[in-house]
C-alpha positions as MATLAB code, in Angstrom:
seq = 'XXXXXXXXXXXXXXXXXXXXXXXXXXXXXXXXXXXXXXXXXXXXXXXXXXXXXXXXXXXXXXXXXXXXXXXXXXXXXXXXXXXXXXXXXXXXXXXXXXXXXXXXXXXXXXXXXXXXXXXXXXXXXX';
ca = [
      19.201   -6.707   19.694;
      16.275   -8.873   20.762;
      12.875   -7.215   20.514;
      10.314   -7.642   23.271;
       6.729   -8.656   22.530;
       5.358   -5.176   23.268;
       7.963   -3.416   21.126;
       7.271   -5.884   18.327;
       3.512   -5.271   18.564;
       3.965   -1.491   18.731;
       5.987   -1.399   15.514;
       3.967   -3.996   13.583;
       0.760   -2.033   14.133;
       2.205    1.221   12.760;
       0.829    2.369    9.384;
       2.954    1.225    6.418;
       4.613    4.654    5.847;
       5.796    4.743    9.481;
       7.060    1.154    9.239;
       9.001    2.219    6.137;
      10.633    5.058    8.090;
      11.425    2.630   10.916;
      12.964    0.224    8.384;
      15.210    2.910    6.884;
      16.421    4.070   10.309;
      17.049    0.591   11.711;
      18.747   -0.768    8.606;
      21.025    2.284    8.414;
      21.840    1.988   12.119;
      22.410   -1.788   12.195;
      23.924   -2.231    8.746;
      21.841   -5.300    7.950;
      18.615   -6.200    6.199;
      16.448   -9.267    6.776;
      14.594  -11.385    4.257;
      12.964  -14.807    4.319;
      14.765  -17.706    2.673;
      13.947  -21.306    1.715;
      15.586  -22.531   -1.482;
      15.383  -18.899   -2.631;
      14.229  -15.578   -1.253;
      10.569  -14.996   -0.412;
       8.767  -12.994   -3.071;
       5.302  -11.474   -3.140;
       3.283   -9.863   -5.927;
       1.548   -6.530   -6.279;
      -2.058   -6.388   -7.464;
      -0.809   -6.008  -11.039;
       1.471   -9.056  -10.742;
       4.808   -7.274  -10.297;
       7.214   -9.338   -8.186;
       8.241   -7.906   -4.817;
      11.313   -8.834   -2.735;
      10.214   -8.645    0.915;
      12.583   -7.035    3.465;
      12.492   -6.279    7.196;
      14.704   -4.380    9.672;
      15.000   -7.294   12.159;
      14.620  -11.072   12.213;
      11.646  -10.961   14.580;
       9.549   -9.013   12.070;
      10.472  -11.354    9.227;
       9.712  -14.352   11.437;
       6.145  -13.123   12.016;
       5.505  -13.413    8.292;
       7.304  -16.767    8.042;
       4.631  -18.236   10.278;
       1.826  -17.007    8.041;
       2.498  -15.845    4.490;
       5.709  -17.783    3.917;
       5.416  -20.938    6.001;
       8.697  -22.846    6.110;
      10.881  -19.844    5.270;
      13.566  -18.751    7.741;
      14.765  -15.202    8.467;
      18.173  -14.564    6.944;
      20.190  -11.375    7.080;
      22.444   -9.757    4.548;
      24.633   -6.651    4.838;
      23.246   -3.251    3.916;
      26.258   -2.850    1.607;
      25.077   -5.908   -0.359;
      21.615   -4.377   -0.651;
      22.995   -1.115   -1.992;
      25.688   -2.457   -4.333;
      24.311   -5.810   -5.502;
      20.655   -6.459   -4.712;
      19.037   -3.133   -5.626;
      20.732   -3.013   -9.059;
      19.724   -6.654   -9.655;
      16.121   -6.018   -8.611;
      16.002   -3.000  -10.916;
      17.363   -5.041  -13.811;
      14.815   -7.820  -13.144;
      11.852   -5.450  -12.690;
      11.315   -6.533   -9.068;
      10.199   -3.989   -6.456;
      11.478   -3.818   -2.882;
       8.719   -4.721   -0.419;
       9.434   -2.965    2.837;
       8.133   -4.333    6.129;
       5.250   -6.659    5.353;
       3.226   -7.792    8.367;
       0.971  -10.846    8.689;
      -2.064   -8.645    8.074;
      -0.771   -5.993    5.698;
       1.498   -5.577    2.729;
       4.488   -3.355    3.134;
       5.360   -0.353    1.021;
       6.795   -0.907   -2.444;
       8.932    2.164   -3.088;
      10.888    2.567   -6.270;
      14.443    1.342   -6.042;
      15.602    4.922   -6.546;
      13.473    6.146   -3.628;
      14.729    3.409   -1.288;
      18.341    4.068   -2.254;
      17.969    7.837   -1.719;
      16.228    7.380    1.648;
      18.902    4.956    2.883;
      21.755    7.177    1.665;
      20.145   10.203    3.320;
      19.839    8.305    6.613;
      23.405    6.982    6.389;
      24.800   10.442    5.663;
      22.437   12.221    8.066;
];
């Protein structure tokens, strides 16, 4: 599904908690998650230095950040199943937080891995 400029702008300007809800719904519906990749996945840091793995619900949202925060990175998708079974356990083991729906002007939410897993499972089973 290709997003129009107005739809993109409408979602990007939502407050972070509403973007998080949008992420959970879209990822559950589409079965895929988007990150930014260039010789490795794009990572950010919290104010205390904790690493954050950035994720988006669609390539267009990731691409907005590739032009600013992560110049040279390309949007790349991976299946929701991989997120749930492989990536989230690996992030937890490595002490990396999920970073949900960054925008060029604002950080995304950094829920606990448990919270993200529960919210996605609730949406999938809803």
